[in-house]
Short mmCIF file of C-alpha atoms and ligand atoms in Angstrom, two decimals:
data_model
loop_
_atom_site.label_atom_id
_atom_site.label_comp_id
_atom_site.label_asym_id
_atom_site.label_seq_id
_atom_site.Cartn_x
_atom_site.Cartn_y
_atom_site.Cartn_z
CA UNK A 1 -58.96 -52.58 -38.91
CA UNK A 2 -59.89 -55.28 -36.34
CA UNK A 3 -62.24 -56.54 -33.76
CA UNK A 4 -62.65 -60.00 -33.68
CA UNK A 5 -64.06 -60.45 -30.06
CA UNK A 6 -67.22 -57.81 -31.87
CA UNK A 7 -67.46 -60.49 -34.47
CA UNK A 8 -69.84 -62.41 -31.96
CA UNK A 9 -73.51 -61.54 -32.08
CA UNK A 10 -73.88 -58.80 -29.51
CA UNK A 11 -77.44 -60.02 -27.63
CA UNK A 12 -79.85 -56.98 -25.80
CA UNK A 13 -81.13 -57.69 -22.31
CA UNK A 14 -84.05 -55.28 -21.05
CA UNK A 15 -83.20 -52.93 -17.80
CA UNK A 16 -86.18 -54.79 -15.95
CA UNK A 17 -84.79 -58.75 -16.40
CA UNK A 18 -81.18 -58.97 -17.43
CA UNK A 19 -82.02 -62.32 -17.69
CA UNK A 20 -83.87 -61.93 -20.72
CA UNK A 21 -81.44 -62.26 -23.53
CA UNK A 22 -82.65 -61.31 -27.31
CA UNK A 23 -80.97 -60.35 -30.83
CA UNK A 24 -80.31 -57.27 -32.71
CA UNK A 25 -83.08 -57.65 -35.00
CA UNK A 26 -85.54 -58.25 -32.06
CA UNK A 27 -84.30 -55.52 -29.79
CA UNK A 28 -84.49 -53.45 -32.93
CA UNK A 29 -87.95 -53.95 -33.80
CA UNK A 30 -89.83 -54.27 -31.38
CA UNK A 31 -88.18 -51.52 -29.29
CA UNK A 32 -89.48 -51.99 -25.86
CA UNK A 33 -89.22 -55.62 -24.29
CA UNK A 34 -92.22 -56.78 -22.55
CA UNK A 35 -91.61 -56.44 -19.40
CA UNK A 36 -91.45 -52.53 -20.52
CA UNK A 37 -87.70 -52.00 -19.63
CA UNK A 38 -85.70 -50.48 -21.74
CA UNK A 39 -83.40 -52.89 -23.85
CA UNK A 40 -78.75 -51.93 -23.74
CA UNK A 41 -76.20 -54.25 -25.14
CA UNK A 42 -75.39 -57.23 -22.78
CA UNK A 43 -71.95 -56.03 -22.67
CA UNK A 44 -71.03 -51.51 -22.99
CA UNK A 45 -68.05 -51.84 -25.39
CA UNK A 46 -64.62 -50.55 -25.22
CA UNK A 47 -62.85 -49.39 -28.34
CA UNK A 48 -59.26 -50.62 -28.22
CA UNK A 49 -56.14 -48.70 -28.13
CA UNK A 50 -55.82 -48.53 -32.10
CA UNK A 51 -58.88 -46.03 -32.28
CA UNK A 52 -57.66 -43.64 -29.06
CA UNK A 53 -54.55 -43.21 -30.80
CA UNK A 54 -55.66 -42.75 -34.01
CA UNK A 55 -59.18 -40.83 -32.76
CA UNK A 56 -58.09 -37.29 -33.46
CA UNK A 57 -57.53 -37.66 -36.64
CA UNK A 58 -60.88 -39.35 -37.69
CA UNK A 59 -63.62 -37.57 -40.19
CA UNK A 60 -67.19 -37.89 -38.29
CA UNK A 61 -68.09 -40.44 -40.24
CA UNK A 62 -65.01 -42.73 -39.64
CA UNK A 63 -65.50 -42.80 -35.92
CA UNK A 64 -69.78 -43.31 -36.51
CA UNK A 65 -68.12 -46.25 -38.84
CA UNK A 66 -65.73 -47.50 -35.74
CA UNK A 67 -68.19 -46.89 -33.17
CA UNK A 68 -71.04 -48.74 -34.90
CA UNK A 69 -68.65 -51.55 -35.74
CA UNK A 70 -67.92 -52.08 -31.91
CA UNK A 71 -72.20 -52.28 -30.97
CA UNK A 72 -73.32 -54.02 -34.26
CA UNK A 73 -70.34 -55.59 -36.20
CA UNK A 74 -71.49 -59.00 -34.58
CA UNK A 75 -74.33 -58.94 -37.30
CA UNK A 76 -73.76 -56.52 -39.40
CA UNK A 77 -71.69 -57.05 -42.35
CA UNK A 78 -68.94 -54.51 -41.86
CA UNK A 79 -69.41 -52.87 -45.49
CA UNK A 80 -73.47 -52.13 -45.17
CA UNK A 81 -72.77 -51.72 -40.81
CA UNK A 82 -70.42 -48.52 -43.07
CA UNK A 83 -72.90 -47.66 -46.03
CA UNK A 84 -75.66 -46.90 -43.81
CA UNK A 85 -73.67 -44.83 -40.93
CA UNK A 86 -72.90 -42.40 -43.57
CA UNK A 87 -75.91 -42.24 -45.43
CA UNK A 88 -77.16 -41.32 -41.27
CA UNK A 89 -74.16 -39.10 -40.83
CA UNK A 90 -74.94 -36.73 -44.55
CA UNK A 91 -74.34 -32.86 -41.94
CA UNK A 92 -72.04 -32.33 -39.89
CA UNK A 93 -72.13 -31.28 -36.28
CA UNK A 94 -69.31 -28.30 -35.87
CA UNK A 95 -68.33 -27.06 -32.68
CA UNK A 96 -68.76 -23.30 -32.21
CA UNK A 97 -66.48 -21.85 -30.08
CA UNK A 98 -68.78 -18.88 -29.01
CA UNK A 99 -66.23 -18.33 -25.79
CA UNK A 100 -63.20 -20.01 -25.30
CA UNK A 101 -64.86 -21.82 -22.11
CA UNK A 102 -69.14 -22.23 -23.37
CA UNK A 103 -68.03 -24.02 -26.84
CA UNK A 104 -71.78 -24.94 -28.65
CA UNK A 105 -71.93 -28.16 -30.53
CA UNK A 106 -74.48 -28.06 -32.91
CA UNK A 107 -76.40 -30.68 -34.23
CA UNK A 108 -79.50 -29.39 -36.00
CA UNK A 109 -77.66 -29.98 -39.06
CA UNK A 110 -80.20 -32.68 -40.49
CA UNK A 111 -82.78 -32.22 -42.54
CA UNK A 112 -85.78 -31.34 -39.33
CA UNK A 113 -82.54 -29.50 -38.12
CA UNK A 114 -83.07 -30.86 -34.02
CA UNK A 115 -80.30 -34.10 -32.60
CA UNK A 116 -83.13 -36.42 -32.94
CA UNK A 117 -81.96 -36.99 -37.28
CA UNK A 118 -78.46 -38.60 -36.12
CA UNK A 119 -80.69 -41.02 -33.85
CA UNK A 120 -83.78 -41.12 -36.15
CA UNK A 121 -81.81 -41.58 -39.25
CA UNK A 122 -79.17 -44.34 -38.02
CA UNK A 123 -82.30 -45.92 -36.24
CA UNK A 124 -84.09 -46.26 -40.33
CA UNK A 125 -81.55 -47.40 -42.38
CA UNK A 126 -81.00 -50.58 -39.33
CA UNK A 127 -84.30 -51.29 -39.28
CA UNK A 128 -84.34 -51.64 -43.28
CA UNK A 129 -82.12 -53.85 -42.99
CA UNK A 130 -82.56 -56.24 -40.50
CA UNK A 131 -86.45 -56.13 -42.24
CA UNK A 132 -84.69 -56.91 -45.40
CA UNK A 133 -86.33 -60.28 -45.71
CA UNK A 134 -89.13 -60.38 -43.96
CA UNK A 135 -92.60 -60.85 -46.40
CA UNK A 136 -94.28 -57.34 -46.80
CA UNK A 137 -91.69 -55.63 -45.64
CA UNK A 138 -91.75 -53.52 -42.49
CA UNK A 139 -94.60 -51.32 -41.70
CA UNK A 140 -93.77 -47.70 -39.02
CA UNK A 141 -96.25 -47.05 -36.94
CA UNK A 142 -95.60 -43.30 -35.29
CA UNK A 143 -97.85 -41.20 -32.98
CA UNK A 144 -96.99 -37.29 -33.20
CA UNK A 145 -97.94 -34.11 -31.17
CA UNK A 146 -95.50 -32.66 -33.21
CA UNK A 147 -91.37 -33.37 -33.12
CA UNK A 148 -90.84 -36.12 -32.93
CA UNK A 149 -92.94 -37.33 -36.29
CA UNK A 150 -91.03 -35.37 -38.29
CA UNK A 151 -87.52 -36.46 -37.83
CA UNK A 152 -89.36 -39.56 -38.17
CA UNK A 153 -90.42 -39.29 -41.33
CA UNK A 154 -87.90 -37.49 -43.14
CA UNK A 155 -85.43 -40.28 -41.49
CA UNK A 156 -87.54 -43.03 -43.17
CA UNK A 157 -87.55 -40.84 -46.19
CA UNK A 158 -86.98 -43.13 -49.15
CA UNK A 159 -85.44 -46.02 -46.76
CA UNK A 160 -86.22 -49.49 -49.31
CA UNK A 161 -88.93 -51.96 -47.79
CA UNK A 162 -90.55 -49.49 -45.22
CA UNK A 163 -93.77 -47.91 -44.80
CA UNK A 164 -94.67 -45.43 -42.68
CA UNK A 165 -97.95 -44.23 -41.00
CA UNK A 166 -97.74 -41.31 -38.57
CA UNK A 167 -100.68 -40.44 -37.11
CA UNK A 168 -101.32 -36.91 -35.52
CA UNK A 169 -104.13 -35.10 -33.71
CA UNK A 170 -106.23 -32.51 -36.30
CA UNK A 171 -105.34 -29.42 -35.62
CA UNK A 172 -103.02 -29.41 -32.63
CA UNK A 173 -99.82 -29.31 -34.09
CA UNK A 174 -98.19 -26.01 -35.43
CA UNK A 175 -98.37 -25.37 -38.84
CA UNK A 176 -94.67 -26.02 -39.67
CA UNK A 177 -95.12 -29.79 -37.90
CA UNK A 178 -97.67 -30.91 -39.85
CA UNK A 179 -95.54 -29.29 -42.94
CA UNK A 180 -92.57 -31.35 -41.74
CA UNK A 181 -95.05 -33.99 -41.11
CA UNK A 182 -96.81 -34.09 -44.93
CA UNK A 183 -95.43 -33.04 -47.46
CA UNK A 184 -92.49 -35.88 -48.47
CA UNK A 185 -95.24 -38.26 -49.70
CA UNK A 186 -93.67 -41.71 -51.01
CA UNK A 187 -93.35 -44.16 -48.39
CA UNK A 188 -94.44 -42.05 -45.47
CA UNK A 189 -98.53 -41.83 -45.12
CA UNK A 190 -99.57 -38.90 -43.17
CA UNK A 191 -102.49 -39.77 -41.23
CA UNK A 192 -104.57 -36.38 -39.61
CA UNK A 193 -106.00 -37.85 -36.79
CA UNK A 194 -109.89 -36.47 -35.68
CA UNK A 195 -108.95 -36.84 -31.57
CA UNK A 196 -105.67 -35.81 -29.33
CA UNK A 197 -102.44 -37.36 -29.50
CA UNK A 198 -103.75 -39.93 -26.78
CA UNK A 199 -106.27 -41.51 -29.32
CA UNK A 200 -103.51 -41.22 -31.88
CA UNK A 201 -101.68 -42.97 -29.65
CA UNK A 202 -104.37 -45.29 -28.62
CA UNK A 203 -104.86 -46.56 -32.25
CA UNK A 204 -101.31 -47.12 -32.67
CA UNK A 205 -100.98 -49.56 -29.94
CA UNK A 206 -104.07 -51.29 -30.68
CA UNK A 207 -102.78 -52.34 -34.60
CA UNK A 208 -100.14 -53.74 -32.82
CA UNK A 209 -101.53 -55.64 -30.93
CA UNK A 210 -104.13 -56.78 -33.22
CA UNK A 211 -103.46 -60.27 -34.41
CA UNK A 212 -105.39 -59.48 -38.31
CA UNK A 213 -103.30 -56.71 -39.25
CA UNK A 214 -100.04 -57.84 -37.41
CA UNK A 215 -100.88 -61.37 -39.43
CA UNK A 216 -100.28 -60.09 -43.00
CA UNK A 217 -97.25 -57.35 -42.24
CA UNK A 218 -94.25 -56.84 -39.61
CA UNK A 219 -95.34 -53.95 -37.36
CA UNK A 220 -93.26 -51.61 -35.04
CA UNK A 221 -93.21 -48.23 -33.33
CA UNK A 222 -89.75 -46.74 -34.04
CA UNK A 223 -90.44 -45.53 -31.19
CA UNK A 224 -87.98 -43.12 -29.29
CA UNK A 225 -86.16 -44.96 -26.44
CA UNK A 226 -85.09 -47.66 -29.46
CA UNK A 227 -81.58 -48.70 -28.59
CA UNK A 228 -80.52 -48.35 -32.46
CA UNK A 229 -81.07 -43.78 -32.30
CA UNK A 230 -78.87 -44.38 -28.36
CA UNK A 231 -75.87 -45.29 -30.23
CA UNK A 232 -75.87 -42.66 -32.89
CA UNK A 233 -75.80 -40.14 -30.38
CA UNK A 234 -72.64 -41.26 -28.98
CA UNK A 235 -71.13 -40.06 -32.48
CA UNK A 236 -71.19 -36.28 -31.81
CA UNK A 237 -69.67 -36.67 -28.83
CA UNK A 238 -66.52 -38.31 -29.77
CA UNK A 239 -66.92 -35.52 -32.54
CA UNK A 240 -67.36 -32.62 -30.76
CA UNK A 241 -63.71 -33.47 -28.34
CA UNK A 242 -62.15 -34.42 -31.16
CA UNK A 243 -62.36 -30.82 -32.22
CA UNK A 244 -61.04 -28.45 -28.78
CA UNK A 245 -57.50 -28.52 -28.33
CA UNK A 246 -55.34 -31.17 -28.13
CA UNK A 247 -55.87 -32.84 -23.53
CA UNK A 248 -58.58 -30.47 -22.79
CA UNK A 249 -61.05 -32.72 -21.37
CA UNK A 250 -64.49 -31.33 -21.79
CA UNK A 251 -67.05 -30.76 -19.54
CA UNK A 252 -70.12 -31.59 -21.42
CA UNK A 253 -73.79 -29.50 -20.54
CA UNK A 254 -76.25 -31.46 -22.07
CA UNK A 255 -80.00 -29.68 -22.36
CA UNK A 256 -82.15 -33.50 -21.29
CA UNK A 257 -85.64 -34.59 -21.25
CA UNK A 258 -85.77 -37.57 -21.66
CA UNK A 259 -82.11 -37.84 -20.50
CA UNK A 260 -81.25 -39.87 -23.84
CA UNK A 261 -79.21 -37.99 -25.14
CA UNK A 262 -77.15 -37.84 -21.52
CA UNK A 263 -77.25 -41.44 -21.29
CA UNK A 264 -75.35 -41.06 -24.57
CA UNK A 265 -73.24 -39.68 -23.62
CA UNK A 266 -72.44 -42.11 -20.69
CA UNK A 267 -71.29 -44.79 -23.02
CA UNK A 268 -69.14 -42.60 -25.09
CA UNK A 269 -67.14 -42.67 -22.10
CA UNK A 270 -67.90 -45.92 -21.45
CA UNK A 271 -65.88 -46.73 -24.76
CA UNK A 272 -62.87 -45.13 -23.49
CA UNK A 273 -63.11 -41.07 -23.65
CA UNK A 274 -61.94 -38.52 -22.18
CA UNK A 275 -64.72 -36.38 -20.54
CA UNK A 276 -63.88 -33.81 -17.15
CA UNK A 277 -68.22 -34.64 -15.51
CA UNK A 278 -71.43 -34.32 -17.56
CA UNK A 279 -73.41 -31.01 -16.68
CA UNK A 280 -77.83 -32.29 -17.09
CA UNK A 281 -79.22 -29.10 -17.56
CA UNK A 282 -83.18 -29.58 -17.21
CA UNK A 283 -85.18 -27.05 -16.97
CA UNK A 284 -89.00 -27.22 -14.16
CA UNK A 285 -89.70 -31.02 -15.54
CA UNK A 286 -85.88 -31.43 -13.53
CA UNK A 287 -87.05 -35.03 -11.61
CA UNK A 288 -83.16 -35.78 -11.77
CA UNK A 289 -82.15 -32.66 -9.81
CA UNK A 290 -83.61 -34.09 -5.74
CA UNK A 291 -82.01 -37.74 -6.45
CA UNK A 292 -78.83 -36.57 -7.45
CA UNK A 293 -79.28 -34.34 -4.02
CA UNK A 294 -80.40 -37.06 -3.04
CA UNK A 295 -83.47 -37.31 -2.04
CA UNK A 296 -86.05 -40.95 -3.77
CA UNK A 297 -86.52 -41.15 -7.22
CA UNK A 298 -89.49 -39.41 -7.78
CA UNK A 299 -91.42 -39.29 -11.19
CA UNK A 300 -93.91 -36.65 -11.68
CA UNK A 301 -96.37 -35.09 -14.17
CA UNK A 302 -94.86 -32.75 -16.82
CA UNK A 303 -95.62 -29.47 -17.20
CA UNK A 304 -95.41 -26.57 -19.55
CA UNK A 305 -92.13 -24.74 -19.95
CA UNK A 306 -90.80 -22.73 -23.51
CA UNK A 307 -87.96 -25.33 -23.90
CA UNK A 308 -90.66 -27.59 -24.24
CA UNK A 309 -88.75 -30.39 -25.60
CA UNK A 310 -87.82 -31.12 -22.26
CA UNK A 311 -90.87 -31.42 -21.10
CA UNK A 312 -90.63 -34.98 -19.20
CA UNK A 313 -91.72 -35.63 -16.29
CA UNK A 314 -91.19 -39.53 -15.99
CA UNK A 315 -88.08 -39.72 -18.37
CA UNK A 316 -87.91 -43.16 -19.36
CA UNK A 317 -83.77 -43.43 -20.38
CA UNK A 318 -83.38 -42.50 -16.13
CA UNK A 319 -83.47 -46.80 -16.24
CA UNK A 320 -80.63 -47.25 -18.84
CA UNK A 321 -78.67 -44.36 -16.93
CA UNK A 322 -79.23 -45.80 -13.85
CA UNK A 323 -78.41 -49.28 -15.29
CA UNK A 324 -74.93 -47.99 -17.05
CA UNK A 325 -74.03 -46.46 -13.27
CA UNK A 326 -74.21 -49.86 -11.63
CA UNK A 327 -77.44 -48.88 -10.05
CA UNK A 328 -75.20 -47.10 -8.11
CA UNK A 329 -76.30 -43.38 -6.41
CA UNK A 330 -72.51 -42.54 -5.71
CA UNK A 331 -71.59 -43.61 -9.34
CA UNK A 332 -73.99 -41.16 -11.00
CA UNK A 333 -72.98 -38.20 -8.37
CA UNK A 334 -69.94 -38.51 -9.51
CA UNK A 335 -70.30 -37.99 -12.99
CA UNK A 336 -72.61 -36.17 -13.59
CA UNK A 337 -74.23 -32.84 -11.39
CA UNK A 338 -77.78 -31.21 -12.36
CA UNK A 339 -78.93 -27.42 -12.58
CA UNK A 340 -82.64 -26.55 -13.24
CA UNK A 341 -83.16 -23.37 -15.54
CA UNK A 342 -86.77 -20.94 -15.42
CA UNK A 343 -88.12 -19.59 -18.11
CA UNK A 344 -87.40 -16.34 -17.32
CA UNK A 345 -83.47 -17.32 -16.82
CA UNK A 346 -84.13 -18.95 -20.56
CA UNK A 347 -84.88 -15.86 -21.81
CA UNK A 348 -82.69 -13.71 -20.42
CA UNK A 349 -79.68 -16.11 -21.60
CA UNK A 350 -80.93 -15.97 -25.22
CA UNK A 351 -81.08 -12.50 -25.41
CA UNK A 352 -77.33 -11.99 -23.27
CA UNK A 353 -75.96 -14.09 -25.95
CA UNK A 354 -77.55 -12.93 -28.63
CA UNK A 355 -76.13 -9.37 -27.29
CA UNK A 356 -72.43 -10.69 -25.95
CA UNK A 357 -71.33 -12.94 -28.45
CA UNK A 358 -73.97 -12.68 -31.60
CA UNK A 359 -74.67 -16.09 -31.06
CA UNK A 360 -78.47 -17.32 -31.33
CA UNK A 361 -79.00 -20.05 -28.96
CA UNK A 362 -82.33 -21.86 -29.29
CA UNK A 363 -84.68 -21.79 -26.02
CA UNK A 364 -83.03 -26.12 -25.23
CA UNK A 365 -79.40 -24.51 -25.61
CA UNK A 366 -80.42 -21.85 -23.95
CA UNK A 367 -80.96 -23.60 -20.50
CA UNK A 368 -77.58 -25.60 -21.24
CA UNK A 369 -75.54 -22.50 -21.80
CA UNK A 370 -77.01 -21.08 -18.46
CA UNK A 371 -76.33 -24.71 -16.70
CA UNK A 372 -73.05 -24.14 -18.33
CA UNK A 373 -72.60 -20.94 -16.50
CA UNK A 374 -73.16 -21.91 -12.76
CA UNK A 375 -71.20 -24.65 -13.84
CA UNK A 376 -68.47 -22.80 -14.88
CA UNK A 377 -68.70 -20.57 -11.08
CA UNK A 378 -67.67 -23.45 -8.91
CA UNK A 379 -65.29 -24.56 -11.69
CA UNK A 380 -64.03 -21.86 -13.72
CA UNK A 381 -60.88 -23.49 -15.38
CA UNK A 382 -63.02 -25.93 -17.08
CA UNK A 383 -64.38 -26.25 -20.93
CA UNK A 384 -67.60 -26.51 -21.47
CA UNK A 385 -69.71 -28.48 -24.62
CA UNK A 386 -72.70 -27.41 -24.66
CA UNK A 387 -74.70 -29.24 -26.89
CA UNK A 388 -77.06 -27.16 -28.98
CA UNK A 389 -80.26 -29.01 -29.90
CA UNK A 390 -82.71 -27.98 -31.94
CA UNK A 391 -81.92 -24.63 -34.27
CA UNK A 392 -83.24 -21.46 -32.81
CA UNK A 393 -86.06 -21.09 -36.40
CA UNK A 394 -87.68 -24.03 -34.64
CA UNK A 395 -89.05 -21.84 -32.04
CA UNK A 396 -90.42 -18.75 -33.90
CA UNK A 397 -92.88 -17.15 -30.35
CA UNK A 398 -89.85 -18.01 -28.37
CA UNK A 399 -87.07 -15.92 -29.95
CA UNK A 400 -89.05 -13.05 -31.31
CA UNK A 401 -90.80 -12.80 -27.43
CA UNK A 402 -86.25 -13.27 -26.58
CA UNK A 403 -84.73 -11.06 -29.35
CA UNK A 404 -88.05 -9.52 -30.57
CA UNK A 405 -89.86 -10.03 -33.69
CA UNK A 406 -88.70 -11.46 -36.92
CA UNK A 407 -84.79 -11.39 -35.66
CA UNK A 408 -83.87 -15.15 -35.95
CA UNK A 409 -82.73 -16.12 -39.91
CA UNK A 410 -84.50 -19.19 -40.96
CA UNK A 411 -82.81 -21.86 -43.08
CA UNK A 412 -83.59 -21.96 -46.43
CA UNK A 413 -83.89 -25.46 -45.73
CA UNK A 414 -87.06 -25.27 -43.24
CA UNK A 415 -89.03 -21.69 -45.50
CA UNK A 416 -88.81 -24.04 -48.40
CA UNK A 417 -91.02 -26.96 -46.21
CA UNK A 418 -92.66 -24.07 -45.20
CA UNK A 419 -94.15 -23.31 -49.28
CA UNK A 420 -95.16 -27.51 -49.23
CA UNK A 421 -98.62 -28.51 -50.45
CA UNK A 422 -100.39 -30.69 -46.56
CA UNK A 423 -100.68 -34.06 -48.44
CA UNK A 424 -102.76 -35.61 -44.83
CA UNK A 425 -105.97 -38.33 -45.35
CA UNK A 426 -108.90 -37.52 -42.68
CA UNK A 427 -108.82 -40.56 -39.73
CA UNK A 428 -111.39 -41.13 -37.14
CA UNK A 429 -110.57 -41.59 -34.16
CA UNK A 430 -112.49 -45.39 -33.79
CA UNK A 431 -110.38 -48.47 -33.86
CA UNK A 432 -111.80 -50.34 -35.93
CA UNK A 433 -111.86 -47.63 -38.99
CA UNK A 434 -108.02 -47.16 -38.61
CA UNK A 435 -106.98 -50.74 -38.51
CA UNK A 436 -109.30 -51.64 -41.29
CA UNK A 437 -107.07 -48.62 -43.30
CA UNK A 438 -104.39 -50.44 -42.37
CA UNK A 439 -105.46 -53.48 -43.48
CA UNK A 440 -106.05 -52.20 -46.66
CA UNK A 441 -103.29 -50.08 -47.44
CA UNK A 442 -100.43 -49.63 -46.05
C1 LIG B 1 -85.45 -34.08 -27.12
C2 LIG B 1 -85.14 -33.53 -27.29
C3 LIG B 1 -84.36 -33.20 -26.61
C4 LIG B 1 -84.01 -33.93 -25.17
O1 LIG B 1 -83.38 -34.71 -25.44
P1 LIG B 1 -83.50 -36.38 -24.84
O2 LIG B 1 -82.75 -36.84 -24.90
O3 LIG B 1 -85.04 -36.66 -24.21
O4 LIG B 1 -82.91 -35.64 -23.48
C5 LIG B 1 -83.39 -31.53 -26.13
N1 LIG B 1 -84.06 -30.13 -26.98
C6 LIG B 1 -84.45 -31.01 -28.10
C7 LIG B 1 -84.27 -29.84 -29.17
C8 LIG B 1 -84.58 -32.49 -28.54
O5 LIG B 1 -86.63 -32.38 -28.97
#
């Protein structure tokens, strides 16, 4: 394997200020540049001809190792990178040909049954390695309103040198989500905050800025827009394509909220993956739709829908998407189409696909399926790959509404979590209480 030019450490720049360049360690451990842009690698890597000659014969792990090498090979030793990539990819992403034209890439086989496991597990291991020599190790603070916290907690569980503190609003996350946050133990502490999600976020911010706390330990927030979460999401675009018949260029249909998954798809294309087109499948929170149709980009307050992980009114990865498209509206339009799907259509799609094909889609995947159907009306010869971003059992209320009570099969690992005891520590929403606790315990 030789990528000689990639042995040079890659620098990362902010989408708001390309003249500011930082190391991988700074980009990953700080998550966000101080100018509130987002980090992107200074060069978008292209995989070489040797990779694209052999890629169809590669395993998921091998694909991941090679792609990770293209981004991080200048900084992380080859064996280390291979080991952490293999650990992060400990479950598969199978492509299910529900129909020949609508194939479903199942991204929910990880510990928290959603695609965010890929990014979070990779980021956790990379952070552990980057902070390996830091005194006192690394403490990761996460404020969560539900899902993200579970993915992050599982991702960091057992990673040496890292301590995780999760703050969640008491009584405001679902019972199952609470179990996913609190049942791990070990290096994961859950704090049940007497307040709202905004209080949790305020406490995290206060700690990150407090000189008294930061003097004694390195803190990070493992934010969802961390560059280390984006790169592993490119692996499954390549792996999904590989599972189609040779020569078929897929249309990727991506249920989207913060636009991270879509950004990863465009990165995979820049690396050399042949993609016919991308489709952004959106619920009513569809800020990018009018933009693609020619209107100025206008973020909006989010509105609640049945596909709630996509209820994002001001998607943060829009800045990365723009940068990857060279800040050129036409370039983005030439690669990307958007469809907006209503809650009624989401429910009807879950019902129809279960009845016609015996396949259960979750609400987010159903938005994707419906968008794919609309794309296929104009392009009937396309093969679509719909990203199924979560397991339907994570959304029992919506599934019961669509299919009738008790129709969804609950995977064993989810049932097991539900039976675990909750271990959380109560915490007030007053900043001094939290800071005092951190100094003593974390
Ligand atoms: C986070 C999430 C999405 C949205 O992904 P983005 O990368 O934010 O666009 C879609 N579906 C599920 C289940 C999610 O958890």
